[in-house]
Short mmCIF file of C-alpha atoms in Angstrom, two decimals:
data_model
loop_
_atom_site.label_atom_id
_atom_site.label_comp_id
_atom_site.label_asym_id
_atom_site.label_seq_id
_atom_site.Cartn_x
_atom_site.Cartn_y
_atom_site.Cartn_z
CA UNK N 309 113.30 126.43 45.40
CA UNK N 310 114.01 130.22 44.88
CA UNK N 311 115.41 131.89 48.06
CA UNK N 312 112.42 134.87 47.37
CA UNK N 313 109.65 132.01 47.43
CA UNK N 314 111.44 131.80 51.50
CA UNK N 315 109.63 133.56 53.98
CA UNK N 316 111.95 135.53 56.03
CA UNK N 317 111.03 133.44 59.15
CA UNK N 318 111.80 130.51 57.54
CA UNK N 319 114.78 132.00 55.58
CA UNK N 320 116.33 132.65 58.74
CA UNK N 321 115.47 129.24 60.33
CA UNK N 322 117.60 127.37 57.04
CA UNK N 323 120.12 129.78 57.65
CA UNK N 324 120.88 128.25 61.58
CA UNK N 325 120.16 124.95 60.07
CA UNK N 326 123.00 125.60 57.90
CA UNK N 327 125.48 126.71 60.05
CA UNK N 328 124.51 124.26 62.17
CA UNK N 329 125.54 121.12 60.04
CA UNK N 330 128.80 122.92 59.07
CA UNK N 331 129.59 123.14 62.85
CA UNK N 332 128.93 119.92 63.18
CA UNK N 333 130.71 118.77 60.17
CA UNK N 334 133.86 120.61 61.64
CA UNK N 335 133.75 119.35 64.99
CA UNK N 336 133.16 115.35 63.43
CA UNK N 337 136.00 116.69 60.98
CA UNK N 338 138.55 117.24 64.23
CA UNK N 339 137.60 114.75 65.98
CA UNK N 340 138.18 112.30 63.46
CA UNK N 341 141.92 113.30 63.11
CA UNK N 342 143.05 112.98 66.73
CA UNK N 343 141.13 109.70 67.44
CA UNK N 344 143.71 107.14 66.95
CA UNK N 345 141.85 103.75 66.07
CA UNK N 346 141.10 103.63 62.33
CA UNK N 347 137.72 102.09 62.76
CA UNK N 348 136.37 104.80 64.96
CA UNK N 349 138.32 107.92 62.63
CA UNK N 350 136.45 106.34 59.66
CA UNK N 351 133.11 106.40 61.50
CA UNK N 352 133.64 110.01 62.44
CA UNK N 353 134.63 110.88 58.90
CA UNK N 354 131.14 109.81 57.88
CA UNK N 355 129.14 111.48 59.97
CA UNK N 356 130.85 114.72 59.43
CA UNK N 357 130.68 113.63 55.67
CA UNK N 358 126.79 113.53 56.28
CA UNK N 359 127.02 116.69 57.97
CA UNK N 360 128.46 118.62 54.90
CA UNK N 361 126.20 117.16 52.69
CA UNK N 362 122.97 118.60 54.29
CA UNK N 363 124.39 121.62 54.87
CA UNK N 364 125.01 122.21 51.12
CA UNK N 365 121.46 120.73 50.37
CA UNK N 366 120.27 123.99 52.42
CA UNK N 367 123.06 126.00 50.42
CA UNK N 368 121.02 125.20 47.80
CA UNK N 369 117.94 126.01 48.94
CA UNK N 370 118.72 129.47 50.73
CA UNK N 371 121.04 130.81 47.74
CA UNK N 372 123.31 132.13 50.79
CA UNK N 373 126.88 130.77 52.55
CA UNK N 374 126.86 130.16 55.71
CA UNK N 375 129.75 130.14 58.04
CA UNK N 376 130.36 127.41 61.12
CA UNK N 377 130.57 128.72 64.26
CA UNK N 378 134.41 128.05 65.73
CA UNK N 379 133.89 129.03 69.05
CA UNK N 380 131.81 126.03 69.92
CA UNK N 381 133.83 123.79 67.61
CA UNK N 382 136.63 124.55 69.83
CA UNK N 383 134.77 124.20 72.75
CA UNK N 384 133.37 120.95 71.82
CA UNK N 385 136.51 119.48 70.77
CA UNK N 386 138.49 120.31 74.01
CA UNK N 387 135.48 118.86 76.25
CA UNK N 388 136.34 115.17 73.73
CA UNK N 389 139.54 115.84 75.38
CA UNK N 390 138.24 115.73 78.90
CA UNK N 391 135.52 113.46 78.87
CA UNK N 392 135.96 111.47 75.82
CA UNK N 393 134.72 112.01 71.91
CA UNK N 394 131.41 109.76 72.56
CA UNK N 395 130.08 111.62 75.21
CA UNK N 396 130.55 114.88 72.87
CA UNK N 397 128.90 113.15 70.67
CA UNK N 398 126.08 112.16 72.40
CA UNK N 399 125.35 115.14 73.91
CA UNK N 400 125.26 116.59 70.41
CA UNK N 401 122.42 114.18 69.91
CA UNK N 402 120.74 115.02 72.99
CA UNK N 403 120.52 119.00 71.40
CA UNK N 404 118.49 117.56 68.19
CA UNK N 405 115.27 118.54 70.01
CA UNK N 406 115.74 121.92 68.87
CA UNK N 407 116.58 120.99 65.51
CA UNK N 408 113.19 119.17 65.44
CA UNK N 409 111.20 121.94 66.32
CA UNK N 410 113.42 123.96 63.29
CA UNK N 411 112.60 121.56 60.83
CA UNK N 412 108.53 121.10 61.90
CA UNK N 413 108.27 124.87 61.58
CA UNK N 414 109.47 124.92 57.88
CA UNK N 415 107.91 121.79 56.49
CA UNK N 416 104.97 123.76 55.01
CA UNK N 417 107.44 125.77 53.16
CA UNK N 418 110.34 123.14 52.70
CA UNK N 419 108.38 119.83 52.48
CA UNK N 420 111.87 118.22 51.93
CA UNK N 421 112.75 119.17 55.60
CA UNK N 422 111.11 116.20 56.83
CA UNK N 423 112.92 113.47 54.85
CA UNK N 424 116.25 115.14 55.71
CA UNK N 425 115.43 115.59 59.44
CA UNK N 426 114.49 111.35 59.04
CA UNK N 427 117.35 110.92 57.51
CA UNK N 428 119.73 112.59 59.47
CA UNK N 429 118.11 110.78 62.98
CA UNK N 430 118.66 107.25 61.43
CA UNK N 431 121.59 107.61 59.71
CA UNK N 432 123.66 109.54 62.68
CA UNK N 433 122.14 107.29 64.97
CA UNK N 434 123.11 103.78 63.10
CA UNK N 435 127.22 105.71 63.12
CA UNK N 436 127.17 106.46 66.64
CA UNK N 437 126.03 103.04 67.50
CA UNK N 438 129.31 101.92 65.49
CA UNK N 439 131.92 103.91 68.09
CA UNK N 440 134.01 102.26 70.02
CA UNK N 441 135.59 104.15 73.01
CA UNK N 442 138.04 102.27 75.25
CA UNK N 443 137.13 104.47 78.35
CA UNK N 444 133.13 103.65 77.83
CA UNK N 445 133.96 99.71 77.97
CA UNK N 446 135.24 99.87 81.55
CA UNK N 447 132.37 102.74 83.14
CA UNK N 448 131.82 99.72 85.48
CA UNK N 449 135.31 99.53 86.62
CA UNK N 450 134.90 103.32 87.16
CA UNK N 451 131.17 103.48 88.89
CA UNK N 452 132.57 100.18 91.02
CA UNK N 453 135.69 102.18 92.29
CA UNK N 454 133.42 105.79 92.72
CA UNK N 455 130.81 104.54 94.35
CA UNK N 456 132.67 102.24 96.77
CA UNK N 457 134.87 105.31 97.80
CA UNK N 458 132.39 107.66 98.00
CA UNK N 459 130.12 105.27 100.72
CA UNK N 460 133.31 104.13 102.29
CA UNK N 461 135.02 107.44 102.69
CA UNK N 462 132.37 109.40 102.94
CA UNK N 463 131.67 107.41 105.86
CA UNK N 464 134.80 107.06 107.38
CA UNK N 465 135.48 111.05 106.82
CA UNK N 466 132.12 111.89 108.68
CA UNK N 467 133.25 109.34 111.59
CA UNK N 468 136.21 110.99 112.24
CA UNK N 469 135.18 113.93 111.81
CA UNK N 470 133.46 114.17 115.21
CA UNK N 471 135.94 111.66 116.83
CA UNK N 472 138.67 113.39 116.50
CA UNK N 473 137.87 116.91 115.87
CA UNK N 474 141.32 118.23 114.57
CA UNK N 475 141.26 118.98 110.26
CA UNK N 476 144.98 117.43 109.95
CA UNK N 477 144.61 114.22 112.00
CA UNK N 478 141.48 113.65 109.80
CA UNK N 479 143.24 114.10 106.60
CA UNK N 480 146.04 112.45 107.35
CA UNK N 481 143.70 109.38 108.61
CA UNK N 482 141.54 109.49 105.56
CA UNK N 483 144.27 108.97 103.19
CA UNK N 484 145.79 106.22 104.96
CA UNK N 485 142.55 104.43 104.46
CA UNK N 486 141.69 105.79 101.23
CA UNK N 487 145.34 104.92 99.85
CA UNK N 488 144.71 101.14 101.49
CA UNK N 489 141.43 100.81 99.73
CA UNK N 490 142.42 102.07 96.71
CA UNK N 491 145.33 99.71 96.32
CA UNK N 492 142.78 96.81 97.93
CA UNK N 493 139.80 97.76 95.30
CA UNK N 494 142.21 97.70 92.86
CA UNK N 495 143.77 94.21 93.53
CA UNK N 496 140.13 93.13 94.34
CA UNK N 497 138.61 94.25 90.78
CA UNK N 498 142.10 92.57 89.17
CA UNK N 499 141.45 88.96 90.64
CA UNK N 500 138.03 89.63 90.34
CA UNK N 501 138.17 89.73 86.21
CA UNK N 502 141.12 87.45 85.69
CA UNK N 503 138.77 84.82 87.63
CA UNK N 504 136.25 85.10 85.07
CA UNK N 505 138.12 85.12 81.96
CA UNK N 506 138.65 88.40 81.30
CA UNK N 507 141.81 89.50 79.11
CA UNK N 508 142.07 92.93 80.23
CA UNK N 509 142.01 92.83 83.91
CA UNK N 510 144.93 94.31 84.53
CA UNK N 511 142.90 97.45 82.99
CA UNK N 512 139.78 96.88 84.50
CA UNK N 513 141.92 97.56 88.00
CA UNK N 514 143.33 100.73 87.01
CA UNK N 515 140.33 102.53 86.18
CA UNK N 516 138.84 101.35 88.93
CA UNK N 517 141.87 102.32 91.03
CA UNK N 518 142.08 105.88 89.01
CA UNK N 519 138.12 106.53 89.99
CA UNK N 520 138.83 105.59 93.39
CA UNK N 521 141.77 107.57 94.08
CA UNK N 522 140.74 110.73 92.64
CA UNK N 523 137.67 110.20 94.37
CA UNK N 524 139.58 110.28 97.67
CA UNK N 525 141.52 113.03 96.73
CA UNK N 526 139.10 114.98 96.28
CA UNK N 527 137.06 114.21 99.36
CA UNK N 528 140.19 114.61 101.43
CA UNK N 529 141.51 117.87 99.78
CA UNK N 530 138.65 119.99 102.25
CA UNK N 531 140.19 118.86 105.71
CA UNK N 532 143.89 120.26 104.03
CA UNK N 533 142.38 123.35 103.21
CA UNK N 534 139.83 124.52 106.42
CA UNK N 535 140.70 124.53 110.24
CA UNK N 536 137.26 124.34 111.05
CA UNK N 537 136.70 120.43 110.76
CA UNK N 538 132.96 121.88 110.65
CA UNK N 539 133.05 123.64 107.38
CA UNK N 540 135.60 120.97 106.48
CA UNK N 541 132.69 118.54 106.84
CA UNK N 542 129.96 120.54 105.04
CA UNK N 543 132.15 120.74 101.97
CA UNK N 544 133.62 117.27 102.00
CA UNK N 545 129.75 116.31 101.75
CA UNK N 546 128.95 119.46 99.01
CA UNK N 547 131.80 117.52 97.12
CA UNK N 548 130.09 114.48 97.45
CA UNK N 549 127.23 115.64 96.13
CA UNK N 550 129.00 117.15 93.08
CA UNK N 551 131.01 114.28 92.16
CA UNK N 552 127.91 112.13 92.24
CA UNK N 553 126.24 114.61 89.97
CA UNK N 554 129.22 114.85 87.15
CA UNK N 555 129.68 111.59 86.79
CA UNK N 556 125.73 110.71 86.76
CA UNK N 557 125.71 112.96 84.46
CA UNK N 558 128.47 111.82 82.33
CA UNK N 559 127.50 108.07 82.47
CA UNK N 560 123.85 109.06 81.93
CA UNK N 561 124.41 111.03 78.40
CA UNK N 562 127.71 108.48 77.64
CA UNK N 563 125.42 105.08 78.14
CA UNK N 564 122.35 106.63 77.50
CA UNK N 565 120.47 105.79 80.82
CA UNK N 566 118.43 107.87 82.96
CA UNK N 567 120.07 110.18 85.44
CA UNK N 568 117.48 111.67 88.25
CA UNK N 569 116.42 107.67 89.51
CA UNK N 570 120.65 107.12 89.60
CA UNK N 571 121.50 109.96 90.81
CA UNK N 572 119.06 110.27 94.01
CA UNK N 573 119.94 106.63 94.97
CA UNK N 574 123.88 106.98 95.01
CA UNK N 575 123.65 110.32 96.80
CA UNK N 576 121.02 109.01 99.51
CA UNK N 577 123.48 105.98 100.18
CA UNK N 578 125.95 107.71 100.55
CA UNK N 579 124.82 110.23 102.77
CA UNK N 580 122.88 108.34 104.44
CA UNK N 581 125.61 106.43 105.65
CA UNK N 582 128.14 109.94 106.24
CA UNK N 583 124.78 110.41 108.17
CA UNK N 584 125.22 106.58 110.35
CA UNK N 585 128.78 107.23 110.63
CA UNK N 586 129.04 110.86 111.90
CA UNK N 587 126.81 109.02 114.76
CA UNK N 588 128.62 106.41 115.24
CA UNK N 589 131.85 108.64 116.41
CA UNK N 590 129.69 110.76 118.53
CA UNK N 591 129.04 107.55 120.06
CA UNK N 592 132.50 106.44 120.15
CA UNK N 593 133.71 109.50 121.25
CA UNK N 594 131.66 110.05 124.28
CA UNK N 595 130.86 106.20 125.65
CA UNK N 596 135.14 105.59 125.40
CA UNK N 597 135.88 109.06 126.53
CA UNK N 598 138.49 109.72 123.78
CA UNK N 599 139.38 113.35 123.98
CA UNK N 600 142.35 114.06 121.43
#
């Protein structure tokens, strides 16, 4: 097809279509060089591979070079970095709705649009399917150590908070008991997965132990930072509510499962019981007349 048979509408949509694949192509392209297991940098290689190759089939059609847009190659590759070169990956995927609604808009002009955009979904789909992330084999190791210090601290944080009444006492309190439980979790999740046969318990506890010890951290880090053991509280819970999010989030786009229903549940547990517990040392504190 001639690029003067193009309407400009549909000139320009072939045009971000383009660019698109060779941005694409160039982040699958980096990705597939820092990734260390063979298996997975050959996967990677073929995706990007597929990448190139419908970019230059829209070369073709549009007469014009396109360039790929660096910036969010860059970006892209540093979030693998962070969270891990499947989630990138999939959240790639998860931005092919727009691509659908490019390639339904030029069909009448570009019938071929529609084979390529059928293409692309199955083939890109049947590679990612083939990845095989380390991190993404223990996310329960991760959710169990999360979740269990997020209802446990939370908790005990909200307890204290009220009981004691003093930011450092608190803190210092809360990672006694966070430190314990991490190390306890940890052991827990070890015996746990050696007693069933698994070969890589000894891993299985340290991501569980990482996730719970951050976790604590970061719940912690308010009542080091604020006097008030008020505002202390507020954004101990605020933090609660954001590390719930992010890692919804992460394991929702990573595992492909729904995040609102998983989301609301963990957060309403665990504020529900900061909620029990922040009774519970009003209670404490005014039936045993502890005044420190």
């Amino acid at each position: 097809m001639e690029t003067k048979q193009l309407s400009n509408k549909t000139l320009h949509v072939l045009l971000l279509l383009q660019k698109g694949e060779l941005t694409e192509h160039l982040i699958y392209d980096r990705l597939s060089k820092r990734v260390k297991d063979e298996h997975n940098s050959n996967v990677l290689k073929r995706i990007g591979a597929e990448e190139l190759r419908h970019a230059k089939i829209w070369e073709n059609i549009t007469g014009k070079t396109a360039r790929p847009n660096k910036v969010k190659a860059w970006f892209y590759s540093f979030l693998a970095l962070l969270l891990g070169y499947t989630f990138v990956l999939k959240k790639m995927e998860r931005g092919e709705d727009k691509a659908t609604r490019f390639y339904a808009s030029i069909i009448a002009e570009v019938p071929q649009a529609k084979q390529i955009s059928e293409d692309e979904d199955r083939h890109e789909q049947q590679l990612l399917a083939m990845l095989d992330e380390e991190r993404l084999q223990y996310i329960g190791s991760m959710v169990l150590g999360l979740s269990d210090a997020l209802v446990e601290l939370s908790g005990t944080l909200a307890g204290l908070t009220f009981a004691l009444q003093n930011t450092r006492l608190i803190a210092l309190s809360g990672l006694i008991t966070g430190i314990s439980a991490t190390l306890s979790m940890a052991s827990s999740e070890y015996l746990s997965a050696k007693n069933s046969g698994d070969k890589n318990a000894a891993k299985s506890s340290m991501y569980t132990g990482i996730a719970y010890l951050f976790t604590v951290a970061f719940m912690v880090l308010p009542y080091l930072l604020f006097e008030s053991y008020v505002l202390a509280l507020a954004v101990m819970l605020a933090t609660v509510v954001i590390i719930i999010m992010l890692f919804t989030y992460y394991t929702s786009v990573a595992k492909d499962l729904p995040f609102g229903r998983r989301f609301l549940e963990m957060a309403t547990i665990s504020l529900g019981v900061a909620a029990i517990s922040f009774v519970i040392g009003i209670l404490v504190k005014r039936f045993l007349g502890i005044d420190i």
